[in-house]
PDB file of C-alpha atoms in Angstrom:
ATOM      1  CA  UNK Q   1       0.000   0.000   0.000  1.00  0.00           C
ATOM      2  CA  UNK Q   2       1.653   3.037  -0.766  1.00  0.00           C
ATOM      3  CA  UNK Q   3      -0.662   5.852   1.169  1.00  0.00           C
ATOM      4  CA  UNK Q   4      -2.590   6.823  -1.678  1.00  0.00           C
ATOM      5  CA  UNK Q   5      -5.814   5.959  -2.289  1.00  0.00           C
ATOM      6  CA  UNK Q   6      -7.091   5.696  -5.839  1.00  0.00           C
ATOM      7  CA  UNK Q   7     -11.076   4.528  -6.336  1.00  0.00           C
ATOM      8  CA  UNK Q   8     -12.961   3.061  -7.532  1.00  0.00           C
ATOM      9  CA  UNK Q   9     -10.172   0.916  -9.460  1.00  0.00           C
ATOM     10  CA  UNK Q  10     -12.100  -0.430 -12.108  1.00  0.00           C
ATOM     11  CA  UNK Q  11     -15.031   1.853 -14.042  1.00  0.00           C
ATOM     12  CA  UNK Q  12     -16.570   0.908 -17.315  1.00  0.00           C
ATOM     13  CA  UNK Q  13     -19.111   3.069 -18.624  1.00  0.00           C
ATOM     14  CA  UNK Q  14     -20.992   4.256 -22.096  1.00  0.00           C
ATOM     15  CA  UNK Q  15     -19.998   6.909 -24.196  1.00  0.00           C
ATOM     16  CA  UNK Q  16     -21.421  10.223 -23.443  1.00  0.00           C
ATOM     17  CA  UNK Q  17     -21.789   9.577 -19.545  1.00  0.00           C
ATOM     18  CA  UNK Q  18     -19.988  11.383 -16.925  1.00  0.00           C
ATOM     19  CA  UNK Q  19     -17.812   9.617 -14.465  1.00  0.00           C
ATOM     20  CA  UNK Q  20     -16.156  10.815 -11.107  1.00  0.00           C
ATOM     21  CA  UNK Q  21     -12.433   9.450 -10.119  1.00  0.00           C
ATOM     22  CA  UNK Q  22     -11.488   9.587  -6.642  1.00  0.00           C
ATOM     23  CA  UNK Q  23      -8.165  10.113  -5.009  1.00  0.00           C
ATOM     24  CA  UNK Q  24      -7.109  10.734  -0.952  1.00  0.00           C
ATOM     25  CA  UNK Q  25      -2.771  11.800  -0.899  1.00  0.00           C
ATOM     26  CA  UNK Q  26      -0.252  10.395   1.474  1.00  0.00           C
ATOM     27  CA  UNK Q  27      -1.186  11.459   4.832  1.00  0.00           C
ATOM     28  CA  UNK Q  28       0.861  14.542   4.759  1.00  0.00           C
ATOM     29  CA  UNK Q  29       1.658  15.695   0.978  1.00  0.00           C
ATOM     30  CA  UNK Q  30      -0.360  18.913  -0.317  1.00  0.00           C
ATOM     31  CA  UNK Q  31      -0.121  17.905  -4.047  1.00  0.00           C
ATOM     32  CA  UNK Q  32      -1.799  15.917  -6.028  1.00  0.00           C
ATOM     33  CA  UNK Q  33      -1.373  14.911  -9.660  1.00  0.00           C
ATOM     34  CA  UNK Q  34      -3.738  13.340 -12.141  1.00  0.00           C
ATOM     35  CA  UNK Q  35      -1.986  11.408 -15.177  1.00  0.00           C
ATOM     36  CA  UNK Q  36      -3.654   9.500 -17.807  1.00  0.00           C
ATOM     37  CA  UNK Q  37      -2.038   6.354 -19.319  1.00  0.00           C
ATOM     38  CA  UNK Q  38      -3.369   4.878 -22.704  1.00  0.00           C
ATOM     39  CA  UNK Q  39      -2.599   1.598 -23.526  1.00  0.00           C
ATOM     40  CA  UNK Q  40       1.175   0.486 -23.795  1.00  0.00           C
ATOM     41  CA  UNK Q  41       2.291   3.970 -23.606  1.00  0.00           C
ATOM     42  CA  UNK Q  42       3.826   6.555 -21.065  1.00  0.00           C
ATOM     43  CA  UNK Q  43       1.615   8.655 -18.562  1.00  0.00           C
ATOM     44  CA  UNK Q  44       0.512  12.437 -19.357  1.00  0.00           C
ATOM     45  CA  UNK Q  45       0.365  14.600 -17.063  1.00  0.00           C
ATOM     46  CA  UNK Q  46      -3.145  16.185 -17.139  1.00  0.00           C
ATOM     47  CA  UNK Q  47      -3.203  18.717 -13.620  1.00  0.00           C
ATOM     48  CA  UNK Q  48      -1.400  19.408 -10.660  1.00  0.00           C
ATOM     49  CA  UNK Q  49      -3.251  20.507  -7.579  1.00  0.00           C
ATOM     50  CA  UNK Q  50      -1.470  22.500  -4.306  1.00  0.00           C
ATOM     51  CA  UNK Q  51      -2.895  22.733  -1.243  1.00  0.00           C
ATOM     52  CA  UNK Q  52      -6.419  22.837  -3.014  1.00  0.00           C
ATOM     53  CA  UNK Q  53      -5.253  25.372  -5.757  1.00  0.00           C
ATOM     54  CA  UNK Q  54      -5.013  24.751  -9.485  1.00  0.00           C
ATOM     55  CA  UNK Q  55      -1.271  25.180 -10.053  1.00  0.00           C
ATOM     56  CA  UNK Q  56      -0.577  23.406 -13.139  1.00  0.00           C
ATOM     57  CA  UNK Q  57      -2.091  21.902 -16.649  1.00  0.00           C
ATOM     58  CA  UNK Q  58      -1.374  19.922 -18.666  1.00  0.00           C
ATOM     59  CA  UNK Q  59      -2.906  18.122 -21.836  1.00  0.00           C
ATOM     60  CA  UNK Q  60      -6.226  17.946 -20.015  1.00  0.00           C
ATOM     61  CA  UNK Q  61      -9.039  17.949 -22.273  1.00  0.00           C
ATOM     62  CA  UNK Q  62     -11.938  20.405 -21.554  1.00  0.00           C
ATOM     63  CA  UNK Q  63     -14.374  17.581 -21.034  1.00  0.00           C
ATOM     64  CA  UNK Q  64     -12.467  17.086 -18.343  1.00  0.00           C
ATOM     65  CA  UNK Q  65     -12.047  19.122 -14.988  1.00  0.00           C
ATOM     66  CA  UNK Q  66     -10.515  18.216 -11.350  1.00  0.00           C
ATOM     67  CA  UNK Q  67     -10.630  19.689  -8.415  1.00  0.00           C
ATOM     68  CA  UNK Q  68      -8.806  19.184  -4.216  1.00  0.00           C
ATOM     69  CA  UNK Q  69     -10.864  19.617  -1.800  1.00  0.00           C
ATOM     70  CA  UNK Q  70     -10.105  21.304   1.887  1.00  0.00           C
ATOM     71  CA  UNK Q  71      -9.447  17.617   2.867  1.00  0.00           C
ATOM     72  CA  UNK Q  72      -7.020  17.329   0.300  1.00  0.00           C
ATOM     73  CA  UNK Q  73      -8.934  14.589  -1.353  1.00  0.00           C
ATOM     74  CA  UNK Q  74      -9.021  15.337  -5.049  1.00  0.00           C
ATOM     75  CA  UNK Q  75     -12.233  14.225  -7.822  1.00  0.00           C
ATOM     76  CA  UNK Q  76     -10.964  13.971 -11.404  1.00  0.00           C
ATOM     77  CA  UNK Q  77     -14.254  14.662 -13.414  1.00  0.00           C
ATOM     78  CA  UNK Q  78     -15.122  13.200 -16.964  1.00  0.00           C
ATOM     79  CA  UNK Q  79     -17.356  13.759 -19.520  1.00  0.00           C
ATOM     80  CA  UNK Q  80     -18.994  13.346 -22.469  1.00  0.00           C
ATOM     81  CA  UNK Q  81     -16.636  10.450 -22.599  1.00  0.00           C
ATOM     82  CA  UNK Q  82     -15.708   8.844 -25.818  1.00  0.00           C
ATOM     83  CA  UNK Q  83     -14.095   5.965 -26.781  1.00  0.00           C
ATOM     84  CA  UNK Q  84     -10.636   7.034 -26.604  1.00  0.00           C
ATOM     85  CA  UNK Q  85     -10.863   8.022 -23.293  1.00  0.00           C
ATOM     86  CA  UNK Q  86     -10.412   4.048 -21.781  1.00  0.00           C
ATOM     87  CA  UNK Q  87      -7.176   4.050 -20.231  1.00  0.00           C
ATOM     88  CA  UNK Q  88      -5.604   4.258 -16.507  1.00  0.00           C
ATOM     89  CA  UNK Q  89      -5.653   6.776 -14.385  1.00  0.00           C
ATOM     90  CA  UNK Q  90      -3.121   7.727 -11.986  1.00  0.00           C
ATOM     91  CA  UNK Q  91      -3.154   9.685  -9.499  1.00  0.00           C
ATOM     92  CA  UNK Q  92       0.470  10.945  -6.921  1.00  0.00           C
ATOM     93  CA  UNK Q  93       0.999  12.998  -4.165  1.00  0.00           C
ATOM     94  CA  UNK Q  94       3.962  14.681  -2.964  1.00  0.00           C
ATOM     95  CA  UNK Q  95       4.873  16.594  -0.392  1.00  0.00           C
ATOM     96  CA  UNK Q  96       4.634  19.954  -1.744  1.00  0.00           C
ATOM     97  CA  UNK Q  97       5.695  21.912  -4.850  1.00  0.00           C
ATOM     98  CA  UNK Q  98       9.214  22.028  -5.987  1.00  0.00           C
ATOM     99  CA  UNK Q  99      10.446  19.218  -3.353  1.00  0.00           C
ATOM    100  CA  UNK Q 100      13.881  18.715  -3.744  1.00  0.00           C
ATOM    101  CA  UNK Q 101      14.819  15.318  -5.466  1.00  0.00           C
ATOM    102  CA  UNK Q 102      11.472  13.789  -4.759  1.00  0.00           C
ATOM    103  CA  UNK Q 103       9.782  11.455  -6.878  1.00  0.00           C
ATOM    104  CA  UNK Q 104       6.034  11.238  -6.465  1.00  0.00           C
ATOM    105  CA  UNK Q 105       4.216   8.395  -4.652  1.00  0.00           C
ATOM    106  CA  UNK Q 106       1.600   7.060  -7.090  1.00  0.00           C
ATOM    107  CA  UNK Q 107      -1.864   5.090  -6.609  1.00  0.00           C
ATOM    108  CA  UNK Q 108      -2.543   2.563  -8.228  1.00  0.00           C
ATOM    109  CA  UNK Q 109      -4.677   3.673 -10.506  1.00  0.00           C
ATOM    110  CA  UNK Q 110      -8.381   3.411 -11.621  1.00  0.00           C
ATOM    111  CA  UNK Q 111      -8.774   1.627 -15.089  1.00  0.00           C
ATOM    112  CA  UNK Q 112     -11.733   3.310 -17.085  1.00  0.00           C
ATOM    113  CA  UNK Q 113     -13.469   1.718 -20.082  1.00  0.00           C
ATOM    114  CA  UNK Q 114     -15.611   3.181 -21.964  1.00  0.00           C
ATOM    115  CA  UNK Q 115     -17.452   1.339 -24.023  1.00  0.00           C
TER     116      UNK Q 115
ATOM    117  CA  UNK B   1       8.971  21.377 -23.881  1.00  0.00           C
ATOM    118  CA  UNK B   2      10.934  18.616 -21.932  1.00  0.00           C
ATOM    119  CA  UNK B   3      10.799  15.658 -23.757  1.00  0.00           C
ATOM    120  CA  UNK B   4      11.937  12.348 -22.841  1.00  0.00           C
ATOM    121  CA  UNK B   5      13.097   9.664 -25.078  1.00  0.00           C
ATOM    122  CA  UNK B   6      13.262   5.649 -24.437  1.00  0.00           C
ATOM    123  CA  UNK B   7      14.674   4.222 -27.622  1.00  0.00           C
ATOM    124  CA  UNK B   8      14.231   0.328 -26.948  1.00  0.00           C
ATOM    125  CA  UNK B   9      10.651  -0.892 -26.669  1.00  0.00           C
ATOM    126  CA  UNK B  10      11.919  -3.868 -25.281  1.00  0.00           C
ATOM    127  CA  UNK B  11      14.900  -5.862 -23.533  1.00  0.00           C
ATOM    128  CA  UNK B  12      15.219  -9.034 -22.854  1.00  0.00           C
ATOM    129  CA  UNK B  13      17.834 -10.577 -20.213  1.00  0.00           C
ATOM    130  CA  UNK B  14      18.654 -14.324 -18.719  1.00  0.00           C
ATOM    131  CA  UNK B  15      18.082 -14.416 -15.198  1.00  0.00           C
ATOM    132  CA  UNK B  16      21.374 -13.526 -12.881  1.00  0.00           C
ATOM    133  CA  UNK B  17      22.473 -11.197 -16.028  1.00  0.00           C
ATOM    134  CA  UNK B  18      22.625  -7.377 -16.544  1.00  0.00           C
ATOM    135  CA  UNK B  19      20.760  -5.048 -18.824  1.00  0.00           C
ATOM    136  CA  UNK B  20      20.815  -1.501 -19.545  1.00  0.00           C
ATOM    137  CA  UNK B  21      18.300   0.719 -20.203  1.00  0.00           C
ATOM    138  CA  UNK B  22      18.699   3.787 -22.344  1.00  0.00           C
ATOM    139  CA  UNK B  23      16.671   6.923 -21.713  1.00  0.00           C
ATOM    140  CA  UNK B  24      17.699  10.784 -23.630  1.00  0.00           C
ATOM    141  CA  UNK B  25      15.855  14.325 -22.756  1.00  0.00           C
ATOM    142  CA  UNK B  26      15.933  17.558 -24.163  1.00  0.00           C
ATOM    143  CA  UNK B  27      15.835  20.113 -21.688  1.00  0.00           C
ATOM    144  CA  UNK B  28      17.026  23.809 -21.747  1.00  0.00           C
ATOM    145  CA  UNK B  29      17.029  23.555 -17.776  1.00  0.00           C
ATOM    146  CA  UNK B  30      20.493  23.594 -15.796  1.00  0.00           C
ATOM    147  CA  UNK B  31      18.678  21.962 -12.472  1.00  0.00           C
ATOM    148  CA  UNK B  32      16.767  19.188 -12.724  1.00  0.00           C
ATOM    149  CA  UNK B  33      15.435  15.308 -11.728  1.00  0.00           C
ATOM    150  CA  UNK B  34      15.702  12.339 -13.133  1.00  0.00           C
ATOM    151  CA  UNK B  35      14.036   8.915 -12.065  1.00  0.00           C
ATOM    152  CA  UNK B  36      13.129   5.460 -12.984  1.00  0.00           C
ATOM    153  CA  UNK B  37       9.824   4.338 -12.469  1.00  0.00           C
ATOM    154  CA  UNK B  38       9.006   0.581 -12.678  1.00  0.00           C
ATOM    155  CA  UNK B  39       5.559  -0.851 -13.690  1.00  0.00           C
ATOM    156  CA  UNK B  40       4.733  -4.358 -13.224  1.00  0.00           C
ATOM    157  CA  UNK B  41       1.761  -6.335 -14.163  1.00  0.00           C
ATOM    158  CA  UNK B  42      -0.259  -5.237 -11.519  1.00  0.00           C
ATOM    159  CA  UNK B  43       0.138  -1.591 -13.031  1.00  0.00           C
ATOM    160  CA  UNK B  44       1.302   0.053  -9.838  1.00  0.00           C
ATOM    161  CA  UNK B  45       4.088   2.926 -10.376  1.00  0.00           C
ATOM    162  CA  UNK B  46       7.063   1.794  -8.267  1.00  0.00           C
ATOM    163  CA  UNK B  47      10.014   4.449  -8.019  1.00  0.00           C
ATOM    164  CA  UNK B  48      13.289   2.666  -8.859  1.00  0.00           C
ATOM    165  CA  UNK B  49      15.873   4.945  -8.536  1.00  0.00           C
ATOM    166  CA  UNK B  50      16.560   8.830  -8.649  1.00  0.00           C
ATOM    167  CA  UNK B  51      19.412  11.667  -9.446  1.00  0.00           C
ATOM    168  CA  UNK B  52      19.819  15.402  -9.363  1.00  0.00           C
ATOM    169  CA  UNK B  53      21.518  16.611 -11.846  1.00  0.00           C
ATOM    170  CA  UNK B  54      23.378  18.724 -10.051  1.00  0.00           C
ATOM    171  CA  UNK B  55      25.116  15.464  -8.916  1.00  0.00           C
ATOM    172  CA  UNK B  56      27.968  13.657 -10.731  1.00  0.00           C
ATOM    173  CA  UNK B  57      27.791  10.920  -8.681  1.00  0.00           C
ATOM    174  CA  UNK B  58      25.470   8.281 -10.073  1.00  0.00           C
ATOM    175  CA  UNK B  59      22.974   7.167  -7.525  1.00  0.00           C
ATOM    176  CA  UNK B  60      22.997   3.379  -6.786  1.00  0.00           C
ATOM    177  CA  UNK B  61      20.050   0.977  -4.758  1.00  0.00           C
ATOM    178  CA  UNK B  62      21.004  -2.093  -4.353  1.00  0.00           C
ATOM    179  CA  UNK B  63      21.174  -4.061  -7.658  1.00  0.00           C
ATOM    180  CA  UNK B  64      20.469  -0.814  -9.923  1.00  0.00           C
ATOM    181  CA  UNK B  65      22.697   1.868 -11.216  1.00  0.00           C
ATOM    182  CA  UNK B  66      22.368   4.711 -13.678  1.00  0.00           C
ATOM    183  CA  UNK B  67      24.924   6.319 -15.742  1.00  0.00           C
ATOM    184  CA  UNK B  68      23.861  10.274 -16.042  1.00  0.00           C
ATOM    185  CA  UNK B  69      25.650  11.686 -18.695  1.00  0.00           C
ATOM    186  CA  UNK B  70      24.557  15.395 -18.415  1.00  0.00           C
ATOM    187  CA  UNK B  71      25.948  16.763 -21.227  1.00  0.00           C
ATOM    188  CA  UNK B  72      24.756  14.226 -23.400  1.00  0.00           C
ATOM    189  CA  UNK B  73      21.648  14.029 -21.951  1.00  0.00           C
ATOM    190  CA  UNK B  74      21.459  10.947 -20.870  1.00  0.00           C
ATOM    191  CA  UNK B  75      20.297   8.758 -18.119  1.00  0.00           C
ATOM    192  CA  UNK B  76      20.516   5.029 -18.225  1.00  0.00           C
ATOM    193  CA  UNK B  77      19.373   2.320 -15.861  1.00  0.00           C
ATOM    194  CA  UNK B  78      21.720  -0.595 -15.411  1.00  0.00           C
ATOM    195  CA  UNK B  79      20.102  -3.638 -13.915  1.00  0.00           C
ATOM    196  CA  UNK B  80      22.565  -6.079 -12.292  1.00  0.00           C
ATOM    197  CA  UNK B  81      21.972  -9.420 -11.386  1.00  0.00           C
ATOM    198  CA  UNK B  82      18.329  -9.883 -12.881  1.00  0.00           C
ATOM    199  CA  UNK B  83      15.784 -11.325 -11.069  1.00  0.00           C
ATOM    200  CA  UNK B  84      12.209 -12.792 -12.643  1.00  0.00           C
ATOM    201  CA  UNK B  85      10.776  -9.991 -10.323  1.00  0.00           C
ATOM    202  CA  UNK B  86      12.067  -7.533 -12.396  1.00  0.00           C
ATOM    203  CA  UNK B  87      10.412  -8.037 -15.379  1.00  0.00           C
ATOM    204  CA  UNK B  88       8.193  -4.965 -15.848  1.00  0.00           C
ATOM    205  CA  UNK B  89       7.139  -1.693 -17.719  1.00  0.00           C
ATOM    206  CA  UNK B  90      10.418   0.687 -16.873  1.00  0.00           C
ATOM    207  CA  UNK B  91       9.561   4.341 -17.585  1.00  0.00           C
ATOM    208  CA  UNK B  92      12.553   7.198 -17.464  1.00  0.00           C
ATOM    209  CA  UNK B  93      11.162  10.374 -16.495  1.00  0.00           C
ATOM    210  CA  UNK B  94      12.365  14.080 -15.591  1.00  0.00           C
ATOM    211  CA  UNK B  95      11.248  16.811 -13.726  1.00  0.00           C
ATOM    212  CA  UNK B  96      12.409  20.903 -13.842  1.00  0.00           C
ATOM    213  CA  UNK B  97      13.832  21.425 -10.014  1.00  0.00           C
ATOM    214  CA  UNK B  98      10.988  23.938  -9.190  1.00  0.00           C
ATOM    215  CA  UNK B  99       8.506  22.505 -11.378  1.00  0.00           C
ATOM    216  CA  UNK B 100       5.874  19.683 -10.618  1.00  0.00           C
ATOM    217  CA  UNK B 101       5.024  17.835 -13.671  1.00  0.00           C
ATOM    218  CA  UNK B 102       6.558  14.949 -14.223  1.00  0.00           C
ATOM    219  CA  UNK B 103       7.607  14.384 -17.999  1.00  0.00           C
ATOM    220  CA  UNK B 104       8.021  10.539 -18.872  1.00  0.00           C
ATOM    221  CA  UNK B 105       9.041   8.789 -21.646  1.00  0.00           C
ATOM    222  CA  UNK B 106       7.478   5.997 -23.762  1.00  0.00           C
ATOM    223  CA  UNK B 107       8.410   2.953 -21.459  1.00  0.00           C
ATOM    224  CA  UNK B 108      10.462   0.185 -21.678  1.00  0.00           C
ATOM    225  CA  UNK B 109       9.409  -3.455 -21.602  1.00  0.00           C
ATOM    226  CA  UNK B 110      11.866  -5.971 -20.057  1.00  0.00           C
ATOM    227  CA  UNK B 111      11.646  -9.665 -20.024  1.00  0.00           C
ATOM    228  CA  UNK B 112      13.490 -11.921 -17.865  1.00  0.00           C
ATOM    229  CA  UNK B 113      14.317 -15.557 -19.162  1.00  0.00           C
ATOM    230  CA  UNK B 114      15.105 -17.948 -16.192  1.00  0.00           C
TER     231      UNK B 114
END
C-alpha cells in the first residue's frame, strides 16, 4: 500500500456519460497529480493541484475538470466520454511543490473503459 | 517542452544477467530530476531509482545503477543481477527542479528468461 488511495479501481461506462475518479494523498503531501495512461504507452500529465489550488495543466481535455478539496482529497471529473478516453488513471501525491529530489508516490490507478 | 526519449521498446535478459536501459531528454534547464519508475503487471508505479543533476555521482540501490551523462543528456538504468521480479514496464522520467510535472518517456518493456 503506498498511502494513496485511488477509487474506484475499475469503471466501465458508455460513451457520453460522466464519471467521477477519486483520489485521498499520502497522509501529509499537499499535491496531487492526475496522469492518464493509454494503452502500452507513457503517462501524461493532465493537472497538478497544491494545497487545493489549481497550479498546473497539462494536456487535459476540456471535457475534463478536477478539483482538491479542503481535505485534500481530489475528484478527477469526466465527460462526455468517448471511446478514446479508456485508459488508466493515476493519481500521486507529494509533499509539496518544488520538493527537492522527490519522486512522487503514485496510486494505483483506476482503469476506465468506456465502451 | 521537456521531452523524454526511451529508444528500446523492449529488452530481454537471462536471469542472474545485466541489462541496460537507455533513456535521452531535451531540456534547456540547468537543475533538474531524473528517475526510474518501474511498472509491473499489476500496473502500480514503483520508483526505482533517482538523481539530481546537479550530482555527478550516479545514484545506486542495491542491484540498480544509472549512468547520467549530463551533457549528453542521458540517463541510463543498469540492472545487475536480474531477477524474474524484475520483469516490468520501466519508464525514465524528468522533472524541472521547481517545477511539478513529471515528464516521462514511452516505457520500456523488459523480459526476464530464467
Amino acid at each position: 500500500d503506498s498511502g494513496v488511495t485511488q477509487t474506484p479501481k475499475h469503471l466501465i461506462t458508455a460513451t457520453g456519460q460522466r464519471v467521477t475518479l477519486r483520489c485521498s494523498p499520502r497522509s501529509g503531501d499537499l499535491s496531487v497529480y492526475w496522469y492518464q495512461q493509454s494503452l502500452d504507452q507513457g503517462l501524461q500529465f493532465l493537472i497538478h493541484y497544491y494545497n487545493g489550488e489549481e497550479r498546473a495543466k497539462g494536456n487535459i481535455l476540456e471535457r475534463f475538470s478536477a478539483q482538491q478539496f479542503p481535505d485534500l482529497h481530489s475528484e478527477l471529473n469526466l465527460s462526455s466520454l468517448e471511446l478514446g478516453d479508456s485508459a488508466l488513471y493515476f493519481c500521486a501525491s507529494s509533499v509539496g511543490v518544488g520538493s527537492p529530489n522527490y519522486g512522487y508516490t503514485f496510486g494505483s490507478g483506476t482503469r476506465l473503459t468506456v465502451v | 517542452a521537456q521531452t523524454v526519449t526511451q529508444s528500446q521498446p523492449e529488452m530481454s535478459v537471462q536471469e542472474a544477467e545485466t541489462v541496460t536501459l537507455s533513456c535521452t531528454y531535451d531540456t534547456s534547464e540547468s537543475d533538474y530530476y531524473l528517475f526510474w519508475y518501474k511498472q509491473p503487471p499489476s500496473r502500480q508505479m514503483i520508483l526505482v531509482i533517482r538523481q539530481e543533476a546537479y550530482k555527478q555521482q550516479n545514484a545506486t540501490e542495491n542491484r540498480f545503477s544509472v549512468n547520467f551523462q549530463k551533457a549528453a543528456k542521458s540517463f541510463s538504468l543498469k540492472i545487475s543481477d536480474s531477477q524474474l521480479g524484475d520483469a516490468a514496464m520501466y519508464f525514465c522520467a524528468y522533472r524541472k527542479a521547481a517545477g511539478n510535472k513529471l515528464t516521462f518517456g514511452g516505457g520500456t518493456r523488459v523480459l526476464v528468461k530464467p
